[in-house]
Coordinates of C-alpha atoms in Angstrom, one line a residue:
M1 CA 37.0 -22.0 7.6
E2 CA 40.7 -21.3 7.2
K3 CA 43.4 -19.1 8.8
Q4 CA 44.8 -16.3 6.6
M5 CA 47.1 -13.3 6.9
V6 CA 45.5 -10.1 5.7
D7 CA 47.6 -7.0 5.7
G8 CA 49.9 -8.6 8.1
K9 CA 47.0 -9.5 10.5
P10 CA 45.8 -13.0 11.3
H11 CA 42.3 -13.6 10.1
I12 CA 39.9 -16.6 9.9
A13 CA 37.8 -16.6 6.8
S14 CA 35.1 -18.8 5.4
T15 CA 36.1 -20.9 2.3
K16 CA 32.7 -22.3 1.4
I17 CA 29.3 -20.7 2.3
I18 CA 26.5 -23.1 2.5
N19 CA 23.8 -20.9 4.1
K20 CA 23.2 -18.2 1.4
A21 CA 22.1 -15.7 4.1
L22 CA 25.7 -15.6 5.3
N23 CA 26.6 -13.8 2.0
N24 CA 25.3 -10.6 3.7
V25 CA 27.5 -11.0 6.7
V26 CA 30.8 -9.2 6.3
C27 CA 33.9 -10.1 8.2
S28 CA 37.5 -8.8 8.0
A29 CA 40.8 -8.6 9.9
N30 CA 40.1 -5.0 10.9
E31 CA 39.6 -4.0 14.5
I32 CA 36.5 -1.9 13.7
S33 CA 33.1 -3.5 13.0
E34 CA 32.4 -4.2 9.3
T35 CA 28.7 -4.7 10.1
K36 CA 26.8 -1.5 9.4
Y37 CA 23.3 -2.7 10.1
I38 CA 21.5 -5.7 11.6
T39 CA 21.7 -8.8 9.5
A40 CA 19.5 -11.9 10.0
V41 CA 20.7 -15.4 9.3
P42 CA 18.1 -18.2 9.6
I43 CA 19.5 -21.4 11.0
N44 CA 17.8 -24.8 10.6
L45 CA 18.8 -26.6 13.7
E46 CA 17.4 -29.9 12.6
E47 CA 19.6 -30.0 9.5
L48 CA 22.6 -29.4 11.7
G49 CA 21.6 -32.2 14.0
V50 CA 20.8 -29.9 17.0
L51 CA 17.9 -31.3 19.0
S52 CA 15.7 -28.5 20.3
K53 CA 12.0 -27.6 20.8
S54 CA 12.6 -25.0 18.1
D55 CA 13.6 -26.4 14.7
N56 CA 14.6 -22.9 13.5
I57 CA 16.3 -19.9 15.1
V58 CA 17.6 -16.7 13.6
L59 CA 21.1 -15.5 14.4
C60 CA 21.3 -11.7 14.1
D61 CA 24.7 -10.1 13.4
T62 CA 24.6 -6.6 14.8
P63 CA 26.9 -3.6 14.4
G64 CA 29.6 -3.0 17.0
F65 CA 28.8 0.0 19.1
E66 CA 30.9 3.2 18.7
D67 CA 33.0 1.7 16.0
T68 CA 30.7 2.0 12.9
S69 CA 30.4 5.2 10.9
G70 CA 30.0 8.0 13.5
P71 CA 27.3 9.0 15.9
E72 CA 24.6 9.3 13.3
V73 CA 24.9 5.7 12.3
D74 CA 25.4 4.7 16.0
V75 CA 22.1 6.4 17.0
A76 CA 20.2 5.0 14.0
N77 CA 21.4 1.5 14.9
G78 CA 20.6 2.0 18.6
I79 CA 17.0 2.7 17.5
G80 CA 16.8 0.2 14.6
I81 CA 18.3 -2.8 16.5
I82 CA 15.9 -2.3 19.4
K83 CA 12.8 -2.0 17.2
A84 CA 13.9 -5.3 15.5
L85 CA 14.4 -7.0 18.9
Q86 CA 11.0 -5.7 20.2
T87 CA 9.2 -7.5 17.4
C88 CA 10.8 -10.9 18.1
K89 CA 9.0 -13.7 19.9
S90 CA 12.0 -14.3 22.1
V91 CA 15.6 -13.2 22.2
K92 CA 18.9 -14.6 23.6
P93 CA 21.7 -12.0 23.8
V94 CA 25.0 -13.5 22.8
V95 CA 27.9 -11.2 23.6
L96 CA 31.0 -11.8 21.4
I97 CA 34.3 -10.9 23.2
C98 CA 37.2 -10.8 20.8
Y99 CA 40.7 -11.4 22.1
T100 CA 42.3 -8.8 19.7
A101 CA 39.9 -6.1 20.9
L102 CA 39.8 -7.0 24.6
G103 CA 41.8 -4.0 25.8
Y104 CA 43.4 -3.5 29.2
R105 CA 41.4 -5.2 32.0
M106 CA 38.7 -6.0 29.5
N107 CA 38.1 -2.3 28.8
C108 CA 35.9 -3.1 25.7
V109 CA 33.8 -5.4 27.9
R110 CA 33.3 -2.6 30.4
E111 CA 32.1 -0.2 27.7
L112 CA 29.8 -2.8 26.3
A113 CA 28.4 -3.5 29.7
R114 CA 27.5 0.2 30.1
T115 CA 25.7 0.0 26.7
L116 CA 23.8 -3.2 27.6
V117 CA 22.5 -1.7 30.8
R118 CA 21.1 1.1 28.8
I119 CA 19.4 -1.4 26.4
I120 CA 18.0 -3.5 29.3
P121 CA 17.4 -1.2 32.3
S122 CA 16.5 -4.1 34.6
I123 CA 19.3 -6.3 33.2
Q124 CA 19.7 -8.2 36.6
D125 CA 16.4 -9.9 35.9
Y126 CA 17.5 -11.3 32.5
L127 CA 21.1 -12.3 32.9
S128 CA 20.1 -16.0 32.8
A129 CA 19.4 -15.5 29.1
F130 CA 22.9 -14.1 28.3
A131 CA 25.7 -16.0 26.8
Y132 CA 29.3 -14.9 26.4
V133 CA 31.3 -16.3 23.5
F134 CA 35.1 -15.6 23.5
T135 CA 36.6 -15.6 20.0
K136 CA 40.2 -15.7 18.6
F137 CA 41.6 -16.5 22.0
P138 CA 44.9 -18.5 21.8
D139 CA 44.6 -21.8 23.5
D140 CA 47.1 -20.8 26.3
Q141 CA 44.8 -17.8 27.1
K142 CA 41.5 -19.6 27.4
Q143 CA 42.3 -21.0 30.8
S144 CA 42.8 -17.4 32.2
I145 CA 39.5 -16.0 30.9
N146 CA 37.7 -16.5 34.2
A147 CA 40.6 -15.0 36.2
T148 CA 40.7 -12.0 33.8
A149 CA 36.9 -11.5 34.2
L150 CA 37.2 -11.8 38.0
G151 CA 40.0 -9.2 38.1
T152 CA 37.8 -6.9 36.0
Y153 CA 34.9 -7.3 38.4
K154 CA 37.1 -6.7 41.5
S155 CA 38.5 -3.5 39.9
I156 CA 35.1 -1.9 40.0
E157 CA 35.2 1.2 42.1
K158 CA 33.4 1.0 45.4
K159 CA 31.5 4.2 44.6
E160 CA 30.0 2.6 41.5
K161 CA 26.2 3.0 41.8
D162 CA 25.1 1.1 38.7
E163 CA 24.0 -2.2 40.0
G164 CA 23.2 -3.5 36.5
Y165 CA 26.7 -2.9 35.5
R166 CA 28.1 -4.7 38.5
A167 CA 25.7 -7.6 37.9
L168 CA 26.6 -8.1 34.3
L169 CA 30.4 -8.2 35.0
A170 CA 29.7 -10.6 37.9
D171 CA 27.6 -12.8 35.5
I172 CA 30.6 -13.1 33.1
V173 CA 32.7 -14.3 36.1
E174 CA 30.0 -16.9 37.1
Q175 CA 29.4 -18.2 33.6
T176 CA 33.2 -18.6 32.9
E177 CA 33.9 -20.3 36.2
D178 CA 33.2 -23.9 35.0
D179 CA 32.6 -23.7 31.3
V180 CA 34.0 -21.1 28.9
L181 CA 32.5 -20.7 25.5
A182 CA 35.6 -20.2 23.5
P183 CA 35.2 -22.3 20.3
N184 CA 38.1 -23.1 18.0
L185 CA 36.7 -21.7 14.8
L186 CA 38.9 -23.9 12.6
N187 CA 38.2 -27.2 14.3
D188 CA 35.0 -27.1 16.4
P189 CA 31.8 -28.0 14.6
P190 CA 29.0 -25.3 14.9
K191 CA 26.7 -27.9 16.4
K192 CA 28.5 -27.8 19.7
L193 CA 28.0 -24.1 20.2
L194 CA 24.5 -24.0 18.8
K195 CA 23.3 -26.7 21.1
K196 CA 24.3 -24.5 24.1
L197 CA 22.8 -21.4 22.7
A198 CA 19.5 -22.8 21.3
D199 CA 17.9 -23.9 24.6
P200 CA 14.6 -22.1 24.6
R201 CA 14.4 -22.1 28.4
N202 CA 17.1 -19.4 28.5
F203 CA 15.5 -16.8 26.2
I204 CA 13.9 -13.5 27.0
G205 CA 10.3 -14.2 26.4
D206 CA 8.8 -10.7 26.0
P207 CA 11.3 -8.5 24.2
S208 CA 8.9 -5.6 23.6
K209 CA 8.8 -4.8 27.3
V210 CA 12.5 -5.5 28.0
F211 CA 14.6 -3.7 25.4
Q212 CA 14.8 0.1 25.3
P213 CA 16.3 2.5 22.7
F214 CA 19.7 3.5 23.7
L215 CA 22.7 5.7 23.1
T216 CA 26.3 5.0 23.7
E217 CA 28.3 7.5 25.8
K218 CA 30.0 9.0 22.8
S219 CA 26.7 9.2 20.9
T220 CA 25.1 10.8 23.9
S221 CA 27.6 13.6 23.8
A222 CA 27.1 14.1 20.1
V223 CA 23.3 14.1 20.5
N224 CA 23.4 16.6 23.4
L225 CA 25.6 18.9 21.3
Q226 CA 23.3 18.7 18.4
V227 CA 20.3 19.4 20.6
E228 CA 21.9 22.5 21.9
K229 CA 22.7 23.6 18.3
H230 CA 19.0 23.1 17.5
K231 CA 18.0 25.3 20.4
A232 CA 20.4 28.0 19.3
N233 CA 19.2 27.8 15.7
T234 CA 15.6 27.9 16.8
L235 CA 16.0 31.0 18.9
H236 CA 18.0 32.7 16.2
A237 CA 15.4 31.9 13.5
F238 CA 12.6 33.2 15.7
K239 CA 14.4 36.4 16.3
H240 CA 14.6 37.0 12.5
H241 CA 11.0 35.8 11.8
H242 CA 12.0 32.6 10.0
Y243 CA 9.1 30.8 11.5
S244 CA 9.2 27.8 9.1
I245 CA 12.7 27.0 10.3
V246 CA 11.5 27.3 13.9
Q247 CA 8.7 24.9 13.2
T248 CA 11.1 22.4 11.6
K249 CA 13.5 22.5 14.5
L250 CA 10.9 22.1 17.1
D251 CA 9.3 19.2 15.3
E252 CA 12.7 17.6 15.1
L253 CA 13.4 18.0 18.8
A254 CA 9.9 16.6 19.6
D255 CA 10.4 13.6 17.3
L256 CA 13.9 12.9 18.7
Q257 CA 12.5 12.9 22.2
L258 CA 9.6 10.7 21.2
V259 CA 12.2 8.1 20.0
L260 CA 15.1 8.4 22.5
K261 CA 13.2 9.6 25.6
R262 CA 16.1 11.4 27.1
D263 CA 15.8 13.9 30.0
T264 CA 18.3 16.2 28.4
I265 CA 16.4 16.4 25.2
E266 CA 13.1 17.0 27.1
T267 CA 14.7 19.7 29.2
T268 CA 16.3 21.5 26.2
Y269 CA 13.0 21.3 24.3
R270 CA 11.1 22.8 27.3
D271 CA 13.6 25.5 27.8
C272 CA 13.3 26.4 24.1
I273 CA 9.5 26.4 24.4
N274 CA 9.5 28.6 27.5
Q275 CA 11.8 31.2 26.0
L276 CA 10.0 31.3 22.7
T277 CA 6.7 31.7 24.5
Q278 CA 8.0 34.5 26.6
D279 CA 9.5 36.3 23.6
W280 CA 6.2 35.8 21.6
N281 CA 4.0 37.1 24.4
T282 CA 6.4 40.0 25.1
Q283 CA 6.3 41.1 21.5
I284 CA 2.5 40.9 21.3
N285 CA 1.9 42.8 24.5
A286 CA 4.5 45.4 23.4
A287 CA 2.6 45.9 20.1
K288 CA -0.7 46.2 21.9
H289 CA 0.8 48.7 24.4
T290 CA 2.3 50.8 21.6
F291 CA -0.8 50.8 19.6
D292 CA -3.1 51.6 22.5
K293 CA -0.7 54.5 23.5
C294 CA -1.0 55.9 20.0
M295 CA -4.8 55.6 20.1
K296 CA -5.0 57.4 23.4
A297 CA -2.5 60.2 22.6
S298 CA -3.6 63.7 22.1
H299 CA -2.4 63.7 18.5
S300 CA -4.0 61.8 15.7
I301 CA -2.8 58.3 15.0
N302 CA -0.7 58.3 11.8
K303 CA -0.4 55.9 8.9
E304 CA 3.0 54.6 10.1
D305 CA 1.5 53.5 13.4
V306 CA -1.2 51.5 11.7
I307 CA 1.2 49.9 9.2
A308 CA 3.5 48.8 12.1
Y309 CA 0.6 47.3 13.9
K310 CA -0.6 45.5 10.8
Q311 CA 2.9 44.2 10.2
T312 CA 3.0 42.7 13.7
I313 CA -0.4 41.0 13.1
D314 CA 0.8 39.6 9.8
N315 CA 4.0 38.3 11.4
F316 CA 2.3 36.4 14.2
K317 CA -0.5 35.2 11.9
S318 CA 2.2 33.5 9.7
A319 CA 3.7 32.1 12.9
D320 CA 0.4 30.7 14.1
P321 CA 1.4 27.0 13.3
L322 CA 4.0 27.3 16.0
R323 CA 1.3 27.4 18.7
K324 CA 1.2 23.6 18.2
H325 CA 4.3 23.7 20.4
L326 CA 3.8 27.1 22.1
S327 CA 0.5 26.2 23.9
E328 CA 0.8 29.2 26.2
A329 CA 1.5 31.7 23.5
I330 CA -1.0 34.5 22.9
C331 CA -3.0 34.1 19.7
A332 CA -2.4 36.6 17.0
D333 CA -6.2 37.2 16.9
A334 CA -5.7 39.0 20.2
L335 CA -4.1 41.9 18.3
I336 CA -7.1 42.1 16.0
Q337 CA -9.5 41.9 19.0
N338 CA -7.5 44.8 20.5
L339 CA -7.8 46.8 17.3
D340 CA -11.6 46.3 17.3
H341 CA -11.8 47.2 21.0
Q342 CA -9.8 50.4 20.5
T343 CA -11.7 51.4 17.4
H344 CA -15.1 50.9 19.0
H345 CA -13.9 52.8 22.0
L346 CA -12.8 55.7 19.8
I347 CA -16.1 55.6 17.9
E348 CA -18.0 55.7 21.2
K349 CA -16.1 58.7 22.3
M350 CA -16.6 60.5 19.0
E351 CA -20.3 59.8 19.1
K352 CA -20.5 61.1 22.7
H353 CA -18.9 64.4 21.7
M354 CA -20.6 64.9 18.3
G355 CA -21.7 68.4 19.4
N356 CA -18.3 69.5 20.7
E357 CA -16.0 70.3 17.7
L358 CA -13.0 70.9 20.0
E359 CA -13.4 67.5 21.7
L360 CA -13.8 65.8 18.3
Q361 CA -10.5 67.3 17.1
T362 CA -8.8 66.0 20.3
H363 CA -10.1 62.4 19.6

């Protein structure tokens, strides 16, 4: 490792890569994360002289949250990272806190804490597995890390109700009270840090039950906006009989909810279903009422009435796949059944008045 100046910014870069898996890890002097997706780096602890019950571990470099390539990538990583973690045998979360991105009163840590609480809803039960590594801190700033963390914790508003958020910030204070993990990347050997991180006693043992798909606050806003657009597009498409578009939009909303499990998505989806069902049933009942009125009128039913009724039947027949979502919607066959009923009723009346020419003309 060596210290460099890149575009006027200090940067520590590798000069010789021994572990070939590190070729996939991108680092730069930029403030935003260069990592676009999760990258696994196998580490042979025995080769590095680290004594542990596990000879091998896998370090996973994950993207920074809210600083990748927009909400779409952020959401995809929020899902992909969690799926990867859920398949692991055990996991140790290592939170990297960079001096250059610390922000006022550790603002970046506050935001990260909110995200971590979303990832692990019962985070208080797993804080013993967490480790906090402070990078790029000047030597004269390392001694004040605990005081800064304590000040951040004390600045939490009294009305804060998120106990997981409080607990995580308190854990940073406790872990930095006696021993701060702030390695000198130029001089400290990796063995020292790996030895502290590789203790299998401090790992989360059943990741599949602990980690949950998550959204950052910014991505949550973006998702909510897109969900509302989906709802508007769905209702508009239904109004203009574009049923294949309606089917696609409803499928997408259902799939999104299946993955993210958000109350807002579920509520919007249900609102959409209820409104579509109401519109569907209203149109079918209106068609039946209009047709029945024509059949019972004193004048003969005309060709236009029949064509209009058939058009309604055809429309709802083509929309029948939507009933996978609209379980309370009236089946289009009800229109055909109504046609049969009205026709049979008319025939019965005609047969009843076969001897009365005036009555037959009326019917």
